[in-house]
Short mmCIF file of C-alpha atoms and ligand atoms in Angstrom, two decimals:
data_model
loop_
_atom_site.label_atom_id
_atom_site.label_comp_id
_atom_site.label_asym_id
_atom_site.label_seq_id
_atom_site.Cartn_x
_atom_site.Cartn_y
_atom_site.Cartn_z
CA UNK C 1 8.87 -52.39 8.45
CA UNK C 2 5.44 -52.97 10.18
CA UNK C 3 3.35 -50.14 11.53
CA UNK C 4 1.92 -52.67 14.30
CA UNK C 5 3.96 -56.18 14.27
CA UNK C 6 1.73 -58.31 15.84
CA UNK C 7 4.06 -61.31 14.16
CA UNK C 8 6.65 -61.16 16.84
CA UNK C 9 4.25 -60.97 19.63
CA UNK C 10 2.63 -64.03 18.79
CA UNK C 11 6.13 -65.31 17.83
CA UNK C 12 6.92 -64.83 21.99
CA UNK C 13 3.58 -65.64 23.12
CA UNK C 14 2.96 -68.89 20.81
CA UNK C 15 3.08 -71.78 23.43
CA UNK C 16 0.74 -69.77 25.48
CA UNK C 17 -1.45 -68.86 22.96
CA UNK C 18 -1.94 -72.43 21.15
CA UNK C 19 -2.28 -74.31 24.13
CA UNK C 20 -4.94 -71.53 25.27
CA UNK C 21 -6.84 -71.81 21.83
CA UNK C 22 -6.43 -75.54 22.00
CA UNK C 23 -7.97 -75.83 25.17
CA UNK C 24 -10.93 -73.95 23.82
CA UNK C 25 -10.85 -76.30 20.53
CA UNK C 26 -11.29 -79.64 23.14
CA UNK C 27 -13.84 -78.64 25.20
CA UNK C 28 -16.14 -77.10 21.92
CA UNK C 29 -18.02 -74.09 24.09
CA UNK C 30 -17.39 -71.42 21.60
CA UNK C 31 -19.49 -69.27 23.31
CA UNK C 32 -19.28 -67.45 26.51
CA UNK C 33 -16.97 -70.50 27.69
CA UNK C 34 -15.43 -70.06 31.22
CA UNK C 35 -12.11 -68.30 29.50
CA UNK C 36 -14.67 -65.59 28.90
CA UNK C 37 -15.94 -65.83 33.04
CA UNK C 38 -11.36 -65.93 33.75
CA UNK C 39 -10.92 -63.06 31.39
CA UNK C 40 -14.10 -60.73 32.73
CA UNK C 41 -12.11 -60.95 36.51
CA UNK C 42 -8.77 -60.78 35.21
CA UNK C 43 -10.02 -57.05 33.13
CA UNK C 44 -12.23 -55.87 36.05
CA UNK C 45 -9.42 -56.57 38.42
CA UNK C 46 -6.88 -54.25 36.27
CA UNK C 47 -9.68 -51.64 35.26
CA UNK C 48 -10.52 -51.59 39.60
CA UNK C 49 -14.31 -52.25 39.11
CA UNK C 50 -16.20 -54.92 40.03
CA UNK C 51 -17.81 -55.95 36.72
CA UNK C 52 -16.43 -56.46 33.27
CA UNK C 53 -18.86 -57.50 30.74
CA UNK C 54 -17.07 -58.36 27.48
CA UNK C 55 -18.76 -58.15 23.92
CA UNK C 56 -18.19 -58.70 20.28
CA UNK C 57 -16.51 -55.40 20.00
CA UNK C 58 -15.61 -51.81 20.72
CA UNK C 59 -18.19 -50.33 18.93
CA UNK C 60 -20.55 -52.76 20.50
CA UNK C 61 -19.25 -51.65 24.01
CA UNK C 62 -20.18 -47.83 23.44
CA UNK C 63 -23.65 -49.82 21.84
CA UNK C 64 -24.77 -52.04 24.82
CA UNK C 65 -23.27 -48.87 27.28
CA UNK C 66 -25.68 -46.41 25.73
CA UNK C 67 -28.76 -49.29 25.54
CA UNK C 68 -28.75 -50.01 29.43
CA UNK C 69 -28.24 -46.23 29.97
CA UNK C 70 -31.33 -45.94 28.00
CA UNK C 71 -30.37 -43.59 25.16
CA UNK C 72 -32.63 -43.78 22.06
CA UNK C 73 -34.72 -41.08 20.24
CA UNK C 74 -34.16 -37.65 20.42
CA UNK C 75 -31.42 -37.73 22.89
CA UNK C 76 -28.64 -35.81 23.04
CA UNK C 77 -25.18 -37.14 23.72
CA UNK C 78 -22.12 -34.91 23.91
CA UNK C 79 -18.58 -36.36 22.58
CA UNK C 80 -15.61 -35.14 21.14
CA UNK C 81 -15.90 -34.84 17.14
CA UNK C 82 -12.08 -35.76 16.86
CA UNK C 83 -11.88 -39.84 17.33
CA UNK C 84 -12.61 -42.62 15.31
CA UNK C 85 -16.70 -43.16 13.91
CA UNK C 86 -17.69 -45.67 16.13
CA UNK C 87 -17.95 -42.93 19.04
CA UNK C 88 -20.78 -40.66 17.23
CA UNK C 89 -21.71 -43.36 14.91
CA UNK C 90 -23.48 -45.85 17.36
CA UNK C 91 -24.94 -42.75 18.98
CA UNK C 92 -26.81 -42.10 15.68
CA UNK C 93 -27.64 -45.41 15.47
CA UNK C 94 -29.65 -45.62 18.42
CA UNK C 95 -31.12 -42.59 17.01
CA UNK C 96 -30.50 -39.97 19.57
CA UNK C 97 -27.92 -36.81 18.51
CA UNK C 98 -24.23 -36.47 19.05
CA UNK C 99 -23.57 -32.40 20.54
CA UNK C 100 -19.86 -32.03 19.48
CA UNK C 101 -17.56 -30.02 21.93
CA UNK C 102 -14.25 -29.04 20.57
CA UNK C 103 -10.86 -30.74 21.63
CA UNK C 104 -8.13 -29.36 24.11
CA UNK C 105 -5.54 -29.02 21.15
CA UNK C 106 -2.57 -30.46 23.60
CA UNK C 107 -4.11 -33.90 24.36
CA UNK C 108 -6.53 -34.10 21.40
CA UNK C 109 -8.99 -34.95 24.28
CA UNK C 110 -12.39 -33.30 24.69
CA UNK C 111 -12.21 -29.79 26.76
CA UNK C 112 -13.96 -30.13 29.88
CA UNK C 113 -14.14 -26.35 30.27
CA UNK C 114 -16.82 -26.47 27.13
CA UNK C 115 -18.47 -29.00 28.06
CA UNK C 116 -21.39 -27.24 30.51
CA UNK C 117 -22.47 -24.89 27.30
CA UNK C 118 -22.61 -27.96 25.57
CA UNK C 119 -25.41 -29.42 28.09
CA UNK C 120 -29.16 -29.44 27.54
CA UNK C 121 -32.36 -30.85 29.04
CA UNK C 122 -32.29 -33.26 26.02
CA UNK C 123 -28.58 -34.59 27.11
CA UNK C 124 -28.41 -38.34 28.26
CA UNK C 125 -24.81 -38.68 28.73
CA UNK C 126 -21.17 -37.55 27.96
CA UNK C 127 -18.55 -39.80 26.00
CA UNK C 128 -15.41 -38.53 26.32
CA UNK C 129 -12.74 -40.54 24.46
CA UNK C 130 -9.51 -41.32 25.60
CA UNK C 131 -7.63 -40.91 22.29
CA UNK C 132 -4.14 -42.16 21.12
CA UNK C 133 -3.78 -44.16 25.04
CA UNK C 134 -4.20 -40.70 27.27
CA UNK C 135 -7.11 -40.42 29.28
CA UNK C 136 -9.29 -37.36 28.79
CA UNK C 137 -9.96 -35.07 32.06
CA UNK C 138 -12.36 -37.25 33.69
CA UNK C 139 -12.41 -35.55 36.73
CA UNK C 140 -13.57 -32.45 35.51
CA UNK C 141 -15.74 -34.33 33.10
CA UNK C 142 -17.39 -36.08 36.18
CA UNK C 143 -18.05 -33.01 37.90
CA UNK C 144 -19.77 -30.81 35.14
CA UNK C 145 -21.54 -34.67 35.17
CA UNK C 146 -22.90 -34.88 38.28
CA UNK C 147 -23.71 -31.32 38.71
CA UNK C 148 -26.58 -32.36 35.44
CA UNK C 149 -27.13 -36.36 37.01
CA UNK C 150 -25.82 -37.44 33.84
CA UNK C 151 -23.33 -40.32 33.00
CA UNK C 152 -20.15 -40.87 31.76
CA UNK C 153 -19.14 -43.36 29.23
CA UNK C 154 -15.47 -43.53 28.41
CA UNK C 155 -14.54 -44.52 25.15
CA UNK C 156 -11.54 -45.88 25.91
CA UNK C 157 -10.81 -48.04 23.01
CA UNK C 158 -7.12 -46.58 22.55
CA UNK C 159 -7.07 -46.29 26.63
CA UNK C 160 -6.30 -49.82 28.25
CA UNK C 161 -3.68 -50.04 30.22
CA UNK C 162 -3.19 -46.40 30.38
CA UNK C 163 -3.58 -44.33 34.02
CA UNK C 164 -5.27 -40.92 35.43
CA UNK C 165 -4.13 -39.90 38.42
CA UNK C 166 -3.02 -43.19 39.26
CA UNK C 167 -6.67 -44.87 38.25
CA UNK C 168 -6.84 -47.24 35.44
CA UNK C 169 -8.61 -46.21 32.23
CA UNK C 170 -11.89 -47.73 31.92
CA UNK C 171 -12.62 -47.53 35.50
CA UNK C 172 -12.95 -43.61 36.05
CA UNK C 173 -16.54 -42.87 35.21
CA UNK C 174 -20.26 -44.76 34.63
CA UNK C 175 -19.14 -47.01 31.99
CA UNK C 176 -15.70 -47.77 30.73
CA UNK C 177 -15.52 -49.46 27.19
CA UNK C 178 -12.79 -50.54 25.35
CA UNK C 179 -11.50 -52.41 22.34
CA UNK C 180 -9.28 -55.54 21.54
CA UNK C 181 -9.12 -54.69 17.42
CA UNK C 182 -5.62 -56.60 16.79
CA UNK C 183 -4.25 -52.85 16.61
CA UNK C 184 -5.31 -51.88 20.08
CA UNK C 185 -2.92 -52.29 22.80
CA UNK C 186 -4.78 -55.15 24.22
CA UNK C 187 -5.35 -57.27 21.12
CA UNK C 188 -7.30 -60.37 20.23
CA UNK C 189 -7.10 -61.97 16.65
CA UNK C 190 -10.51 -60.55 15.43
CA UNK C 191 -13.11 -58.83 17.02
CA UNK C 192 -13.67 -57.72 20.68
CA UNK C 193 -14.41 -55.71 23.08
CA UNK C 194 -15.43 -54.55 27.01
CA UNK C 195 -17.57 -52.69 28.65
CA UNK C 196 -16.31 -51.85 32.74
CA UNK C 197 -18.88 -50.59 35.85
CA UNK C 198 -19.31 -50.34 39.48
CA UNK C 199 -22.77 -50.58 39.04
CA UNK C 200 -24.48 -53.62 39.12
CA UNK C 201 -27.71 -53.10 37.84
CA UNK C 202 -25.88 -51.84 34.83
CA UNK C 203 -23.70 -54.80 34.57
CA UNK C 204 -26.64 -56.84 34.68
CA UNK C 205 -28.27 -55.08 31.74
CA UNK C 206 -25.18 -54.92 29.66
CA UNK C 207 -25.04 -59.06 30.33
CA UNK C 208 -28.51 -58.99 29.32
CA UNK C 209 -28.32 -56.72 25.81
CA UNK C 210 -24.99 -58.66 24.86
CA UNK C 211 -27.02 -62.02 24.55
CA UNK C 212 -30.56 -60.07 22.89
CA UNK C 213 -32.13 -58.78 25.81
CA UNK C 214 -32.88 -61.86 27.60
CA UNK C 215 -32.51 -62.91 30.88
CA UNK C 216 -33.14 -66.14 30.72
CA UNK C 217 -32.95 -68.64 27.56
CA UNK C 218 -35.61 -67.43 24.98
CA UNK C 219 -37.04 -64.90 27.57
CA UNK C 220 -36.10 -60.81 26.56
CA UNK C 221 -37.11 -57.97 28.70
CA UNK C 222 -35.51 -55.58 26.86
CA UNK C 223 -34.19 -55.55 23.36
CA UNK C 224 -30.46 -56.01 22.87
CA UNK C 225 -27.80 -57.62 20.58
CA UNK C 226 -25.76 -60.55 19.57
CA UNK C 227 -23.02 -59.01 21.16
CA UNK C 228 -21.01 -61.40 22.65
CA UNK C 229 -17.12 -62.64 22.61
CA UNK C 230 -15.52 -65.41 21.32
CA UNK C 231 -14.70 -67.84 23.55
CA UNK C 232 -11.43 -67.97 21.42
CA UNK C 233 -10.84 -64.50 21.46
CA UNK C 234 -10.93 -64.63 25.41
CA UNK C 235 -8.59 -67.37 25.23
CA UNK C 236 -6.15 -65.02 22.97
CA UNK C 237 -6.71 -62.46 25.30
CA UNK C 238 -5.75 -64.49 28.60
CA UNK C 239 -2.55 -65.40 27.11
CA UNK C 240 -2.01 -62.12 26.00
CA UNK C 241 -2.57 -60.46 29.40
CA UNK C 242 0.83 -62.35 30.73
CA UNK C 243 2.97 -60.11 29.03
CA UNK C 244 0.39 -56.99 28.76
CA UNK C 245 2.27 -55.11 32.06
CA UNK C 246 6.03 -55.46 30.14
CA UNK C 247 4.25 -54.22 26.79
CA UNK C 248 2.76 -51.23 28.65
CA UNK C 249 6.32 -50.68 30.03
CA UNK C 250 8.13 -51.03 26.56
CA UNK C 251 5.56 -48.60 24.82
CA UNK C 252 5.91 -45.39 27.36
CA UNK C 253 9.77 -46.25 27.06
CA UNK C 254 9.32 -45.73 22.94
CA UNK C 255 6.99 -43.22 23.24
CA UNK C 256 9.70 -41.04 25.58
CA UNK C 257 12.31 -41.90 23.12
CA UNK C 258 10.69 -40.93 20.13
CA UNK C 259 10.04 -37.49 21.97
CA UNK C 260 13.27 -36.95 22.97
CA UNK C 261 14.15 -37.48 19.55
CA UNK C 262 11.59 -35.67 17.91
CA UNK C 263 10.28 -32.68 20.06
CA UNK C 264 12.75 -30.39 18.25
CA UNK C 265 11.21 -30.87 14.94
CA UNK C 266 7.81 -31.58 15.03
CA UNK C 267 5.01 -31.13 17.90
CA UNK C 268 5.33 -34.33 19.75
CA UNK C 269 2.76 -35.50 22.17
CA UNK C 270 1.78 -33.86 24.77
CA UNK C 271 1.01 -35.87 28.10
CA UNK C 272 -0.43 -34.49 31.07
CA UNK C 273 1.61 -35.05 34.16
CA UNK C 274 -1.32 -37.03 36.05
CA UNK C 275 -1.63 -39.43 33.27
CA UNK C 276 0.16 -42.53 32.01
CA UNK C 277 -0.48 -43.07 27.92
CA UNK C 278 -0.19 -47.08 26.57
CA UNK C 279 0.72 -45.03 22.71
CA UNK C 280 -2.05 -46.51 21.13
CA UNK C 281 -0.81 -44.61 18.63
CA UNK C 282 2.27 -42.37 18.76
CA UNK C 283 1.31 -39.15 16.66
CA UNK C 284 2.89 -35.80 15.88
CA UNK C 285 1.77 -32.15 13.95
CA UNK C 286 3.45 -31.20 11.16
CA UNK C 287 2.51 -29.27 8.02
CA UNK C 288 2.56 -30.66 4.55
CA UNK C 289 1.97 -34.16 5.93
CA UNK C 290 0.97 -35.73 2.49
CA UNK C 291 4.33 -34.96 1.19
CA UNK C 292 5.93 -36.28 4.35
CA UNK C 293 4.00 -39.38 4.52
CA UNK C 294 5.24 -40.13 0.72
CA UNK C 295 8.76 -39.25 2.06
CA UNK C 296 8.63 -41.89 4.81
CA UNK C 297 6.88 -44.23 2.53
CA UNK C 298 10.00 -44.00 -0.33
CA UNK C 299 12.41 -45.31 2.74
CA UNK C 300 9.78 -47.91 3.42
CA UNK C 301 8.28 -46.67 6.84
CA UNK C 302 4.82 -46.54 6.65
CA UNK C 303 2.31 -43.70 8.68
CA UNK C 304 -1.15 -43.38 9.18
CA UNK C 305 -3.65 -40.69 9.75
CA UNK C 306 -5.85 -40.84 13.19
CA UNK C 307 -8.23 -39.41 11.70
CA UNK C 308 -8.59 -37.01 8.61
CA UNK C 309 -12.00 -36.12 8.93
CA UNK C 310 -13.62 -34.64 12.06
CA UNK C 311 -17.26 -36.25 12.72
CA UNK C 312 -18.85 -32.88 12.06
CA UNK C 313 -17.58 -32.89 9.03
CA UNK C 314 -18.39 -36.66 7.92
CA UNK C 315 -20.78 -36.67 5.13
CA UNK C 316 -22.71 -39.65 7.13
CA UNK C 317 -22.97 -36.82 10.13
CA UNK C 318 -23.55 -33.50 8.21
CA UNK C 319 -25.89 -31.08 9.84
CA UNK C 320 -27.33 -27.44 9.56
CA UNK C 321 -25.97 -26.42 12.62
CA UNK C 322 -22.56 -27.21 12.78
CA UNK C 323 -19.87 -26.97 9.41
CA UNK C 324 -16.47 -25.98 8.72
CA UNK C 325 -15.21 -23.83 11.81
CA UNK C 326 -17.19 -24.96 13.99
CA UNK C 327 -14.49 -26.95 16.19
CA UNK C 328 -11.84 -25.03 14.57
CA UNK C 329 -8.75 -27.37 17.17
CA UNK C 330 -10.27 -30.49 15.95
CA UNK C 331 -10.17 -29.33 11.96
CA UNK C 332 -6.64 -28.14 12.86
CA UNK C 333 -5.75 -31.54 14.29
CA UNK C 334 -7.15 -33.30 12.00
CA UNK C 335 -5.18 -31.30 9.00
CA UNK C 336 -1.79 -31.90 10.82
CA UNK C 337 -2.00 -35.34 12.67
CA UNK C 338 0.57 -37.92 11.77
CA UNK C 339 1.22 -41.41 13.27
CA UNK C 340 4.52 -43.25 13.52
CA UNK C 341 4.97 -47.36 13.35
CA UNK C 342 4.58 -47.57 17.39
CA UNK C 343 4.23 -51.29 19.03
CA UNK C 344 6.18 -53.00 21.43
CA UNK C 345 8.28 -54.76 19.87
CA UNK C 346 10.07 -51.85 17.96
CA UNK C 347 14.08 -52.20 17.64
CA UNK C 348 16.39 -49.52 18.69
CA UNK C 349 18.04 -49.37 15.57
CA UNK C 350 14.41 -48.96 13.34
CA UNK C 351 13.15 -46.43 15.48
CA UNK C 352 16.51 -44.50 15.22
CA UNK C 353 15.89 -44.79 11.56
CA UNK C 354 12.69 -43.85 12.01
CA UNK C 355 13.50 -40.72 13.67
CA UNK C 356 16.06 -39.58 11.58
CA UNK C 357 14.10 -40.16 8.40
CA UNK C 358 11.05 -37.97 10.27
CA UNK C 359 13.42 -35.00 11.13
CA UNK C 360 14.87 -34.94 7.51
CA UNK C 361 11.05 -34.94 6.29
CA UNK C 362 10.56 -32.30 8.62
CA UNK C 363 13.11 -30.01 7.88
CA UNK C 364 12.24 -31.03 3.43
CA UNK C 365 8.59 -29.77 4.76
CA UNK C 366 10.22 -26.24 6.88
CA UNK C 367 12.28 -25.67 3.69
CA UNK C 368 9.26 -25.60 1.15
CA UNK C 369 7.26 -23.14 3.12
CA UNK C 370 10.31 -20.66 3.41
C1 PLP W 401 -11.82 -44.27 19.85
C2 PLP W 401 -12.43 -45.53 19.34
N1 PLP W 401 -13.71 -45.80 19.63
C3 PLP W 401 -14.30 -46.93 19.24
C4 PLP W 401 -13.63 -47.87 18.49
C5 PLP W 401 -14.36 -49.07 17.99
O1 PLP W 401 -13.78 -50.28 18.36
P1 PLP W 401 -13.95 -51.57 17.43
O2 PLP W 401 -13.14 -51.36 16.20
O3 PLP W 401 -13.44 -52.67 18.28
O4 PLP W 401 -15.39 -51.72 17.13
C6 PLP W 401 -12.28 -47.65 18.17
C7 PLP W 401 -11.46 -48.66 17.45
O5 PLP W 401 -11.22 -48.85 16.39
C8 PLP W 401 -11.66 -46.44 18.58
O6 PLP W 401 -10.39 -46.18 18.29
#
């Protein structure tokens, strides 16, 4: 069994795909090629804003975001310390400072209701993340925003596809950025990755730092990246897109099963009525999750960990000021969290088995604390 079977995806899709790809192989513009142009309107049509710019990848998205936003030195930027590197990591790297703010321990998302204490004259924007396919609170994100003129970048990596009070992901704040890692959702075969805005000025920047700054061949303004994607990968993604609205459809249908199944024996997730959640990952709390995980893993169903380590606690991010209790719901989390094999094309019968093999894990775990 497959956590993610991206075989029998491409096993449905592959007419689509390789005449897509082959296409791209004919005409021999590898780069920024007109199935990028199709696929930036096809994704800024589903995220409801006007521009999409797409780029080499999700951690490039939050990247280029942050550059036309003008973060750098000495900034502060306040995110969530539960979610995967690339959200405080490419905040370091521009060299300003990620301010953590501790999770809402029902959604995993950051707590808007922390957020003002959080806010200084130093801070240059928010990036909430939209972990495991729910959308954070971005309406009460966007208010404690405006009331400071800041921004809001979603990281929304896990995200596409998902819904906030009937809005698409990616389209709810400043910037929207996602990711097509073959894991995400919305998959390419390699790298990629999007960054969403009403804004045009900001589109136009983000166009500019994807291709090094320039505006014109050899001609840079401003200092950017090589951030741009595939022409193949935009291809991948176009074909992909034909089937993206029934995968959506299939996931939330697993993801309710596996709850119904489930919510007896271990904390299952926890979805806010306003939103819709894609599953990027379907994950539950339970104690003694290493034995558990080596339970599942003796009947052959493998798990993962999203994620093990808070930032705050990451070596590469250790600080003076904040340690071990500092965001006690996101060291709790991260102690507990558990992922299940979740992707769309997931039988009845194996997630049955699935199931049945978590709740007799579960109750092996109950029985060794009592
Ligand atoms: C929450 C989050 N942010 C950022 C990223 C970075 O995306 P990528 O791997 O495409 O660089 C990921 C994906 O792995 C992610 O899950």
């Amino acid at each position: 069994m497959e956590f993610i079977d991206l075989k029998s995806q491409y096993k449905k899709l592959k007419p689509c795909i390789e005449a897509r790809i082959h296409a791209v192989l004919e005409r021999g513009q590898f780069l920024l090629g007109p199935e990028v142009d199709e696929l930036e309107h096809c994704l800024a049509a589903r995220a409801h804003t006007r521009y999409c710019v797409t780029c080499s990848s999700g951690t490039d998205a939050l990247l280029i975001a942050m550059m036309a936003l003008g973060v750098g030195y000495g900034d502060e930027v306040v995110t969530t310390p539960f979610t995967f590197v690339a959200t405080g990591e490419t905040i370091r790297l521009l060299g300003a400072k990620p301010v953590f703010v501790d999770i809402d321990p029902r959604t995993y998302n950051l707590n808007a209701q922390l957020l003002p204490a959080a806010i200084t004259p130093r801070t240059k924007a928010i990036i909430p993340v939209s972990l495991y396919g729910q959308c954070a609170d971005m309406d009460a994100i966007n208010q404690v925003a405006a009331l400071h003129d800041l921004p809001v970048i979603e990281d929304g990596a896990q995200s596409f596809g998902a819904t906030y009070k009937g809005r698409p992901s990616c389209g709810l704040s400043t910037v929207g950025c996602t990711s097509f890692v073959p894991s995400k959702p919305l998959g390419c075969y390699g790298d990629g990755g999007a960054c969403f805005t009403q804004d045009e000025a900001l589109a136009t920047r983000m166009k500019q730092i994807r291709v090094h700054g320039q505006d014109r061949k050899y001609h840079h303004p401003v200092l950017g990246i090589n951030g741009r994607l595939d022409t193949l990968q935009a291809a991948v993604l176009l074909a992909k897109l034909e089937i993206f609205d029934d995968e959506i459809v299939q996931r939330r249908r697993l993801g309710s099963i596996y709850s119904e199944l489930l919510s007896d024996v271990v904390t299952t997730p926890f979805v806010e009525t306003h939103n819709t959640c894609v599953y990027a990952q379907y994950t539950i709390q339970l104690e003694n999750r290493s034995t558990f995980q080596d339970q599942l893993k003796a009947k052959g169903i493998p798990t993962a960990v999203h994620y093990p380590i808070p930032l705050h606690l990451q070596p590469a991010f250790a600080s003076g000021e904040v340690g071990r209790g500092s965001f006690p719901h996101a060291e709790a989390a991260a102690e507990r969290v558990v992922s299940l094999p979740m992707h769309p094309y997931l039988s009845e019968g194996d997630q049955r088995n699935i199931a049945q093999a978590v709740r007799e894990a579960a109750a092996g775990a109950w029985k060794c604390r009592h």
